[in-house]
Tab-separated table of C-alpha atoms in Angstrom:
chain	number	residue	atom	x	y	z
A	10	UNK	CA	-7.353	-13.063	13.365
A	11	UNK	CA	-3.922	-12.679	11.982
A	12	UNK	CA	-2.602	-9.254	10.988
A	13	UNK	CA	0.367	-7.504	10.289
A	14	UNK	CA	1.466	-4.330	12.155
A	15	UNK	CA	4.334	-2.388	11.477
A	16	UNK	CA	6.494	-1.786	15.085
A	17	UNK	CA	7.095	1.642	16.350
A	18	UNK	CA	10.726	1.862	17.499
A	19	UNK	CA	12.048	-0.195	14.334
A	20	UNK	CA	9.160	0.544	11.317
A	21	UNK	CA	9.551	-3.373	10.739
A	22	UNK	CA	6.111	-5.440	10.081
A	23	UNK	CA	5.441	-8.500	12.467
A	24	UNK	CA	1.665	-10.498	11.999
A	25	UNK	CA	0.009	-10.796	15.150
A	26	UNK	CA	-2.800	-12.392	16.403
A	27	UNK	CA	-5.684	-9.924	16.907
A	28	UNK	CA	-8.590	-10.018	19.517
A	29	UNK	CA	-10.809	-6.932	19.473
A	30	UNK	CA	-12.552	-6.477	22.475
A	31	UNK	CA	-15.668	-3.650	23.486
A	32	UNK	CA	-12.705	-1.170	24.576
A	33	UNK	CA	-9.240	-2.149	23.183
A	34	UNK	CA	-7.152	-4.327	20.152
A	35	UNK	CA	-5.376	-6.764	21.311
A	36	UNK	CA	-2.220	-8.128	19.932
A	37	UNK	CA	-0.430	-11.490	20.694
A	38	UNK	CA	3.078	-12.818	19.413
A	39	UNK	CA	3.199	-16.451	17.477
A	40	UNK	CA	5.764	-18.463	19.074
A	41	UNK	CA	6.315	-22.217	17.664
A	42	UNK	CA	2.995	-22.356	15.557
A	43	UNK	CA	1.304	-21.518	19.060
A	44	UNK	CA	-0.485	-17.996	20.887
A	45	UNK	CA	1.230	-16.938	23.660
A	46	UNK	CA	-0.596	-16.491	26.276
A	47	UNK	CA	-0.168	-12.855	27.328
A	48	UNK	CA	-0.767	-9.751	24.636
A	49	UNK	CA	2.109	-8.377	23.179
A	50	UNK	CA	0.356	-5.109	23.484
A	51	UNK	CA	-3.191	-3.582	23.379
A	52	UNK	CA	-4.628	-0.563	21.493
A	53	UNK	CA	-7.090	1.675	23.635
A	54	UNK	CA	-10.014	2.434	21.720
A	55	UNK	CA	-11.525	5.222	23.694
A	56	UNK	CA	-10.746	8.419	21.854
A	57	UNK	CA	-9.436	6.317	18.656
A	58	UNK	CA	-9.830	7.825	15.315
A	59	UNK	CA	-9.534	5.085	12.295
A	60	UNK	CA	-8.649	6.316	8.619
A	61	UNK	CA	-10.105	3.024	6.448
A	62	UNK	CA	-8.671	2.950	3.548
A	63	UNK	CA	-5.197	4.182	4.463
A	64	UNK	CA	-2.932	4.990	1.641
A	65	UNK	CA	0.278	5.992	3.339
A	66	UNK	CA	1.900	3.146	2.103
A	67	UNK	CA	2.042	2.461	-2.229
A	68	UNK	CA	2.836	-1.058	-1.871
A	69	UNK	CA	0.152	-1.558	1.412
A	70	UNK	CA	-3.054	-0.914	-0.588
A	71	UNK	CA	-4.758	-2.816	1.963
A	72	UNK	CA	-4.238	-0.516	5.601
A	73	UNK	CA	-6.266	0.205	8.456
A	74	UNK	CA	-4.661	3.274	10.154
A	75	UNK	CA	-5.400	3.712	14.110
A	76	UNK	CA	-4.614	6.704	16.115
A	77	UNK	CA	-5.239	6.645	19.620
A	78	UNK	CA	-5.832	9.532	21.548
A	79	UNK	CA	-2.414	9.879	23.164
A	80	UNK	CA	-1.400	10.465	19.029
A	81	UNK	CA	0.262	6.915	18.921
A	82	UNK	CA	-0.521	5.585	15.336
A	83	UNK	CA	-0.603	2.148	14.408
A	84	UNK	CA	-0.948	0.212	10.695
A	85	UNK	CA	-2.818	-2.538	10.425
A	86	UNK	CA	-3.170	-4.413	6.860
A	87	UNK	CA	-5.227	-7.204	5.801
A	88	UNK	CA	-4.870	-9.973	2.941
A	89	UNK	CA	-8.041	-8.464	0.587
A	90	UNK	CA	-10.290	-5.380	0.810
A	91	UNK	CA	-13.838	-7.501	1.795
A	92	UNK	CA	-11.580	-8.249	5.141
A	93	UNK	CA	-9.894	-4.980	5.601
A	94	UNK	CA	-13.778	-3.446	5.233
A	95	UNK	CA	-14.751	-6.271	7.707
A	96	UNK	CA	-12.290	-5.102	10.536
A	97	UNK	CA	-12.732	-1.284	9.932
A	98	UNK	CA	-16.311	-2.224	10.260
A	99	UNK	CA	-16.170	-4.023	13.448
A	100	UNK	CA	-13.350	-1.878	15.207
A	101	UNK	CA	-15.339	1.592	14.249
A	102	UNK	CA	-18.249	-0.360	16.047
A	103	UNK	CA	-16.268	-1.002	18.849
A	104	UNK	CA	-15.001	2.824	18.800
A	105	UNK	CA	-18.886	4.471	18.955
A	106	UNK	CA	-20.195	1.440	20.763
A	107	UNK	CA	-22.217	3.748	23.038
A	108	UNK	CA	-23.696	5.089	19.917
A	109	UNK	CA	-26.194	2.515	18.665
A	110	UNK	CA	-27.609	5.189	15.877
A	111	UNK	CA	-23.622	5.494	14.165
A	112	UNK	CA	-23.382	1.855	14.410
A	113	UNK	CA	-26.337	1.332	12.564
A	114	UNK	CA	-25.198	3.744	10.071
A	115	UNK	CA	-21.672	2.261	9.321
A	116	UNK	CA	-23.523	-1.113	8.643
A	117	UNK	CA	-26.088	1.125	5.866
A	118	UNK	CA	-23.295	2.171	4.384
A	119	UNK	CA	-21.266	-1.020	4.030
A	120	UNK	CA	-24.487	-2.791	3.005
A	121	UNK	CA	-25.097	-0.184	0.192
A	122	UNK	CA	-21.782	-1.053	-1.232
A	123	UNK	CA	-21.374	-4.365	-3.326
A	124	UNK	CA	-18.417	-6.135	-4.928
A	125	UNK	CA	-18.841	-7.638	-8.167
A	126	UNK	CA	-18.255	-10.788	-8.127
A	127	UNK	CA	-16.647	-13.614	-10.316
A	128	UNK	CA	-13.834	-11.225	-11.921
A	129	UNK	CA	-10.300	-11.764	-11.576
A	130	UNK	CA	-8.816	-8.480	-11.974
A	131	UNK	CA	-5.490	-10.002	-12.621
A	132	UNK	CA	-7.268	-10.739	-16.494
A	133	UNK	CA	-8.264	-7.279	-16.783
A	134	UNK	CA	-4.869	-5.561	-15.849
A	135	UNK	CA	-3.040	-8.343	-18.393
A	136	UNK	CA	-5.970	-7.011	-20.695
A	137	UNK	CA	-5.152	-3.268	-20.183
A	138	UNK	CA	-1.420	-3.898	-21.015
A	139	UNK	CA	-2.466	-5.455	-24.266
A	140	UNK	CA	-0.492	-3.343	-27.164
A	141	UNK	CA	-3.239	-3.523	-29.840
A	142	UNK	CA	-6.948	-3.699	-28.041
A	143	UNK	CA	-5.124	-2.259	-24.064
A	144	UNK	CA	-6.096	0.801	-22.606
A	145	UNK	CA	-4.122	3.590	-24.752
A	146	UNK	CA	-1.683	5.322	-23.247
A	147	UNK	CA	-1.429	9.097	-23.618
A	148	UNK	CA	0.855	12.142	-22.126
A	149	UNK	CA	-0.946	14.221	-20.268
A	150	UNK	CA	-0.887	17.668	-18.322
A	151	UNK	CA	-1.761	18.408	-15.094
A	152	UNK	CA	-1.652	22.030	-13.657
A	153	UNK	CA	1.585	22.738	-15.134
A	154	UNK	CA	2.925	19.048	-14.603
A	155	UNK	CA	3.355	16.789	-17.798
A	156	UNK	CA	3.018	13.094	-16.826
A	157	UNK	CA	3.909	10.354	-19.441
A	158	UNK	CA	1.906	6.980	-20.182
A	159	UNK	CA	-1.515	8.106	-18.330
A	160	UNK	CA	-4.783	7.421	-19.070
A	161	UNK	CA	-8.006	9.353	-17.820
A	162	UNK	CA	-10.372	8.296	-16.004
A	163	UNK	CA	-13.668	8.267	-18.535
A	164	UNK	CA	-11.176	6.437	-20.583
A	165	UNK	CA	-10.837	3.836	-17.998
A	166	UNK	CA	-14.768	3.564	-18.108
A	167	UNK	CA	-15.115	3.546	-21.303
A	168	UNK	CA	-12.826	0.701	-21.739
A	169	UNK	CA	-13.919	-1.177	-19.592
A	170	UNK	CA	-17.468	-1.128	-20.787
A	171	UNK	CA	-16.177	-1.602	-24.639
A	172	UNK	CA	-14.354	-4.906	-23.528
A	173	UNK	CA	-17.726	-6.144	-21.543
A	174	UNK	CA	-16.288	-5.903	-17.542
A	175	UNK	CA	-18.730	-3.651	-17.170
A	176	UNK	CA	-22.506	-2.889	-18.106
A	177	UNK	CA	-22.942	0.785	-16.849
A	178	UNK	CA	-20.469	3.557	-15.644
A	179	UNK	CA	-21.489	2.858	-12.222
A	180	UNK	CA	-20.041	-0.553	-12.389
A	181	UNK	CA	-16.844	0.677	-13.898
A	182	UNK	CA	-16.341	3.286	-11.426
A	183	UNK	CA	-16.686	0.495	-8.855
A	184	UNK	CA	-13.877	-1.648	-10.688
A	185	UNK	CA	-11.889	0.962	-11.301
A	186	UNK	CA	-11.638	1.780	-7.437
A	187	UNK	CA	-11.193	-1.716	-6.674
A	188	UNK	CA	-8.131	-1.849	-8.694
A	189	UNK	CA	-6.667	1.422	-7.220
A	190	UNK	CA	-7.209	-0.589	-4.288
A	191	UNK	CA	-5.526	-3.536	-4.884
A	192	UNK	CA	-2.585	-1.592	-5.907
A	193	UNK	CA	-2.699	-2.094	-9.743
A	194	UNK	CA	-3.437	1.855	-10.639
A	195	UNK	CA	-2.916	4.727	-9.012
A	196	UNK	CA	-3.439	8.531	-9.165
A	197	UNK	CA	-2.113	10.496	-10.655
A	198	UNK	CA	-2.028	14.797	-10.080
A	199	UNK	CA	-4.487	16.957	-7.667
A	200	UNK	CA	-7.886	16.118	-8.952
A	201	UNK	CA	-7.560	12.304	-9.057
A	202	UNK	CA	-5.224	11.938	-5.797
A	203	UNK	CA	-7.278	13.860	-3.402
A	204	UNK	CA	-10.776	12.137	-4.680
A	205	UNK	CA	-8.552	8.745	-3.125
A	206	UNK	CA	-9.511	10.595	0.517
A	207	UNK	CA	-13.744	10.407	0.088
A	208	UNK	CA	-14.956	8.862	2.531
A	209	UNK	CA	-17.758	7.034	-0.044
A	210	UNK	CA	-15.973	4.019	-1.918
A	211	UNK	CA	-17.967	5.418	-5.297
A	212	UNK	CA	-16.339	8.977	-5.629
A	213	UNK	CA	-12.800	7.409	-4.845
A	214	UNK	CA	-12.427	7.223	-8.706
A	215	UNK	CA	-13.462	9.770	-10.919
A	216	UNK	CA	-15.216	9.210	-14.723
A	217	UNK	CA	-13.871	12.408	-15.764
A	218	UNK	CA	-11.584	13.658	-18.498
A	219	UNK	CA	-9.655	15.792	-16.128
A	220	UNK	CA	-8.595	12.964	-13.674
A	221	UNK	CA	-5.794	11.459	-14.761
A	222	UNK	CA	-4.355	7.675	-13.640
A	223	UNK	CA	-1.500	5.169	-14.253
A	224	UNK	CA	-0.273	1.732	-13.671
A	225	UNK	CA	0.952	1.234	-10.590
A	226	UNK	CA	5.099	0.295	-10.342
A	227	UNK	CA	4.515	-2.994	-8.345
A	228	UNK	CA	2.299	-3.966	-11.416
A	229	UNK	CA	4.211	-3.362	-14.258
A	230	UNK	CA	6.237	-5.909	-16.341
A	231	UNK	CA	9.913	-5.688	-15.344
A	232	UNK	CA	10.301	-9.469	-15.642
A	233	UNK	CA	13.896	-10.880	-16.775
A	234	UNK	CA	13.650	-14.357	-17.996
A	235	UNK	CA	10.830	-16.336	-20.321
A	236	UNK	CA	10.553	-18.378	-17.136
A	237	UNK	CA	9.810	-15.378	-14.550
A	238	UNK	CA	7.112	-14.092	-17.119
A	239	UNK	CA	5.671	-17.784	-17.491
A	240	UNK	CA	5.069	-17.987	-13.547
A	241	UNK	CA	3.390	-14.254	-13.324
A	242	UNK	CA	1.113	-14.837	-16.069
A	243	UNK	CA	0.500	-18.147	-15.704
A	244	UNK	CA	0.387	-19.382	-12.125
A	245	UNK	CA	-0.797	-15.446	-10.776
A	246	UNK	CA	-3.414	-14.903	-13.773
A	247	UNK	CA	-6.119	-17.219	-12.348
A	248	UNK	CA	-9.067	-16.239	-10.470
A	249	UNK	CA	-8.763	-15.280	-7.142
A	250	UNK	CA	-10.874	-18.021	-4.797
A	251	UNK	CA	-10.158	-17.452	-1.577
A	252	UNK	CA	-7.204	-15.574	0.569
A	253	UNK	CA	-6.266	-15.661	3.849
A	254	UNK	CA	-3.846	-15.688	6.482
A	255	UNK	CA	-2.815	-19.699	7.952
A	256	UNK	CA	0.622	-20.683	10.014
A	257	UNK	CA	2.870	-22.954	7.607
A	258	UNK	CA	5.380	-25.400	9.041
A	259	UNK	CA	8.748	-24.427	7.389
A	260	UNK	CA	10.304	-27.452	4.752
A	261	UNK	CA	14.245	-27.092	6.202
A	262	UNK	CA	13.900	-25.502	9.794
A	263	UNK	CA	10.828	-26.792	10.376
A	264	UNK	CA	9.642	-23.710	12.461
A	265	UNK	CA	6.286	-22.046	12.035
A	266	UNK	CA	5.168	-18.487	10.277
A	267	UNK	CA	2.231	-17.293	9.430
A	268	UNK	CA	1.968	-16.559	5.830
A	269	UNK	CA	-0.280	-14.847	3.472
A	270	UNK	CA	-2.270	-17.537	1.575
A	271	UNK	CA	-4.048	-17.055	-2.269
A	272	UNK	CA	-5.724	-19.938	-3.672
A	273	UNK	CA	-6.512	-19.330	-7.243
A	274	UNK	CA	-8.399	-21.245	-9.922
A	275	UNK	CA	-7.929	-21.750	-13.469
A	276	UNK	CA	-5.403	-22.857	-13.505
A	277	UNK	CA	-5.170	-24.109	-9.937
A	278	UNK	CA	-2.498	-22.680	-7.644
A	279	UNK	CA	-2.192	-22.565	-3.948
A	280	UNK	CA	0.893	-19.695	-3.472
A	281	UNK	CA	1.820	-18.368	-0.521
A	282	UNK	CA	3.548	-14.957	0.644
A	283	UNK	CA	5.506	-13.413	3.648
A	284	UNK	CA	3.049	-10.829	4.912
A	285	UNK	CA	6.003	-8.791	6.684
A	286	UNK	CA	7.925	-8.221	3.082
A	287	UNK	CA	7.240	-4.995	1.046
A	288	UNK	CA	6.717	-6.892	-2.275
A	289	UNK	CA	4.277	-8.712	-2.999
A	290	UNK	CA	5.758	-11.664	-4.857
A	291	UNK	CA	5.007	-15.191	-3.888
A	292	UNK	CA	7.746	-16.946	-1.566
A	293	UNK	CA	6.113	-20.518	-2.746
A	294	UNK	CA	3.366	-22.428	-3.887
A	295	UNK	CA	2.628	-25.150	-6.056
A	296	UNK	CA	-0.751	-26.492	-8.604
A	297	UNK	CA	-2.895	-28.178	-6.838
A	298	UNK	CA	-3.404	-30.954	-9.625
A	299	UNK	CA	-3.514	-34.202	-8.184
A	300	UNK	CA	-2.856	-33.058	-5.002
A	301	UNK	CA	-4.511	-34.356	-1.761
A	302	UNK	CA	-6.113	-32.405	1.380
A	303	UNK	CA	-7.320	-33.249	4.724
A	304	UNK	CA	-7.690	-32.452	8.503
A	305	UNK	CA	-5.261	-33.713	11.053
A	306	UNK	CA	-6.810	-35.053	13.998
A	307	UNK	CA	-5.861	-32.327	17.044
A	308	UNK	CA	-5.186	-35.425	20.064
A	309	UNK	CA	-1.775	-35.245	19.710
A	310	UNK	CA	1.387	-34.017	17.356
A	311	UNK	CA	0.761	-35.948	14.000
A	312	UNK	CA	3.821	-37.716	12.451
A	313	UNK	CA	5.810	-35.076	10.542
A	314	UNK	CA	4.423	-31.971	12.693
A	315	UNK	CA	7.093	-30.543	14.862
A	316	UNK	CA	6.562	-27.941	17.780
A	317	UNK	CA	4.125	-27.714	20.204
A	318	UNK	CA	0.874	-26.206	17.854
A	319	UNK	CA	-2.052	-24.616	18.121
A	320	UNK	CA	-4.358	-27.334	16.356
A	321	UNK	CA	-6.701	-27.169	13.815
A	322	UNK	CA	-4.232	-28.310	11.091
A	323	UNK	CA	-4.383	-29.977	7.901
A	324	UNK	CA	-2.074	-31.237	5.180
A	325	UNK	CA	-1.588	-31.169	1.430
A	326	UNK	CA	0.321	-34.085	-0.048
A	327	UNK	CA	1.497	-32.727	-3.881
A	328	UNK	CA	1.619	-35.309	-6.552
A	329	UNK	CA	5.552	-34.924	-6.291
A	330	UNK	CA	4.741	-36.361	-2.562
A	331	UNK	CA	6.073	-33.124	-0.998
A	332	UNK	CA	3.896	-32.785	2.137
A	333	UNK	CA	2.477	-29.426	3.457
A	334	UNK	CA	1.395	-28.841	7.160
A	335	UNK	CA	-0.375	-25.670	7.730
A	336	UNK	CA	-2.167	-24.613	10.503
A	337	UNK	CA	-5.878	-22.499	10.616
A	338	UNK	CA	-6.771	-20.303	13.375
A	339	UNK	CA	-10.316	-22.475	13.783
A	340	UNK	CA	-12.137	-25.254	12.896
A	341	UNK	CA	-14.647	-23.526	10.834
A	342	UNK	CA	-11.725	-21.502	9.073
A	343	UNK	CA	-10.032	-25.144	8.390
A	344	UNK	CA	-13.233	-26.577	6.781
A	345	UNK	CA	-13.089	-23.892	4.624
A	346	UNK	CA	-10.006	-24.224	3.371
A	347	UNK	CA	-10.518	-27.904	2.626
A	348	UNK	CA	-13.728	-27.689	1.072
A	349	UNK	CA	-12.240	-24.575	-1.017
A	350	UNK	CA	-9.263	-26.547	-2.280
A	351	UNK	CA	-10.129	-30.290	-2.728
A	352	UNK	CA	-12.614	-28.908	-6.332
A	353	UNK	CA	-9.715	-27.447	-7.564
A	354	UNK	CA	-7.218	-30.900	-7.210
């Protein structure tokens, strides 16, 4: 699948099309909407060590780090953290593969571990900045450091148990970390920051008094215009309903990149981002009202389709009759997509 990795001569991110094999990760370069033919590179697994989740980056919540055994690190970073725990999952497999009993182990511990579902955590952060019934914002102190506008983290739990996103403190701690995940909070001090490191996804927030957090900078409100404000809260506050990364056909140069796709209900939006920019703000998208979706038949270039693709495309014809081509990495993956947006249209 499609991920971006960050280069090691210029620190630059590129997507690439990953194949993991028993021993190595390999990487191949898009050219024209189509897979070269020969990797761009490989990543030797043998001796690999894999830190999952990574937090070297503050506006990469999502990072796989790999370092190889000759001390060569690479960054990895998938589109939502079900994925990123997918490929940690399936590369640490690959890593111990002559140790059945770890394997087995990994997949215990993944298995133990469950999202909630149907909760768009968009809502609750626009619900935490809420003046009157928001999380309340305190100054706090931290061995010897005052920090302004934090909140602990039994606070956190509390609220969110008050404002019914949550039904016991185990299911708030489990929010809580998925939030710090997606990049909306973050740690803040000793106690709280080096809990981030625990290798079990339920200690990696803390429902304690001492343990202090804040909103993260790529989530706060430093909007300009009534318009900018009406697209983040209204176009970005629906819930999330599948993500994913697809090859778009550009509208003026009519080249191919892979971008970052969210489709999001209520209201219905279909945005897309550039995966190899450090923030994360949309570079398009459009509602998906009256829109219409299908598959393009793969025996030849389809009218309107330029380059020499991959396949498995489809297009989405908006009611202002501006036409979409986009390209999925498989059949399956472009049934998917369909069946996922043609409800919402």
């Amino acid at each position: 699948g499609f991920l971006p990795l960050q280069g090691h001569v210029v620190r630059n991110w590129k997507v690439r099309w990953f194949v993991l094999l028993q021993d190595k990760l390999l990487y191949y370069k898009i050219e024209g909407g189509k897979k070269e033919p020969t990797p761009k590179g490989r990543i030797l697994l043998d001796g690999c060590t894999i830190t999952c989740p990574c937090l070297e980056y503050e506006n990469r919540p999502l990072l796989i780090k790999l370092k190889t055994k000759t001390n060569t690190d690479y960054f990895l970073e998938c589109c939502s953290r079900e994925e990123r725990d997918s490929w940690a999952l399936d590369i640490t497999g690959a890593i111990h593969a002559g140790h059945p009993v770890q394997v087995q182990e990994l997949h215990r511990m993944k298995n133990s571990f469950k999202l909630l579902e149907n909760i768009s955590l968009h809502n609750i952060v626009e619900r935490m900045y809420d003046s009157s019934t928001g999380i309340k914002l305190t100054r706090n102190l931290d061995q010897g450091n005052r920090y302004k506008e934090t909140f602990t983290g039994s606070a956190l739990v509390d609220w969110l148990i008050s404002n019914s996103f949550a039904v016991s403190r185990f299911e708030a701690v489990t929010l809580a970390s998925m939030l710090m995940d997606e990049n909306f909070l973050r740690p803040v001090g000793v106690r709280s920051t080096e809990a981030t490191r625990s290798s079990d996804p339920s200690e990696k927030f803390l429902d304690d008094s001492t343990a202090l957090y804040m909103f993260a900078e790529s989530s706060k409100k430093n909007t300009s215009s009534k318009e900018e404000v009406h697209f983040n809260i209204s176009e970005l506050s629906g819930t999330i309903v599948k993500q994913g990364f697809l090859v778009k056909q550009g509208h003026k140069r009519k080249n191919w990149k892979v971008r970052k796709f969210v489709l999001r209900a209520d209201p219905a939006f279909l945005h897309y981002y550039d995966p190899t920019k450090e923030d994360n703000k949309p570079v398009g998208g459009f509602s998906l009202r009256g829109c219409l979706v299908s598959a393009l038949e793969d025996n030849g270039v389809p009218a309107g389709v330029k380059g020499n693709v991959q396949g498995n495309l489809f297009k989405i014809i908006t009611k202002n009759d501006i036409h979409y081509y986009i390209q999925a990495s498989s059949k399956a993956e472009r049934v998917q997509w369909i069946e996922a947006i043609k409800p919402l249209t």
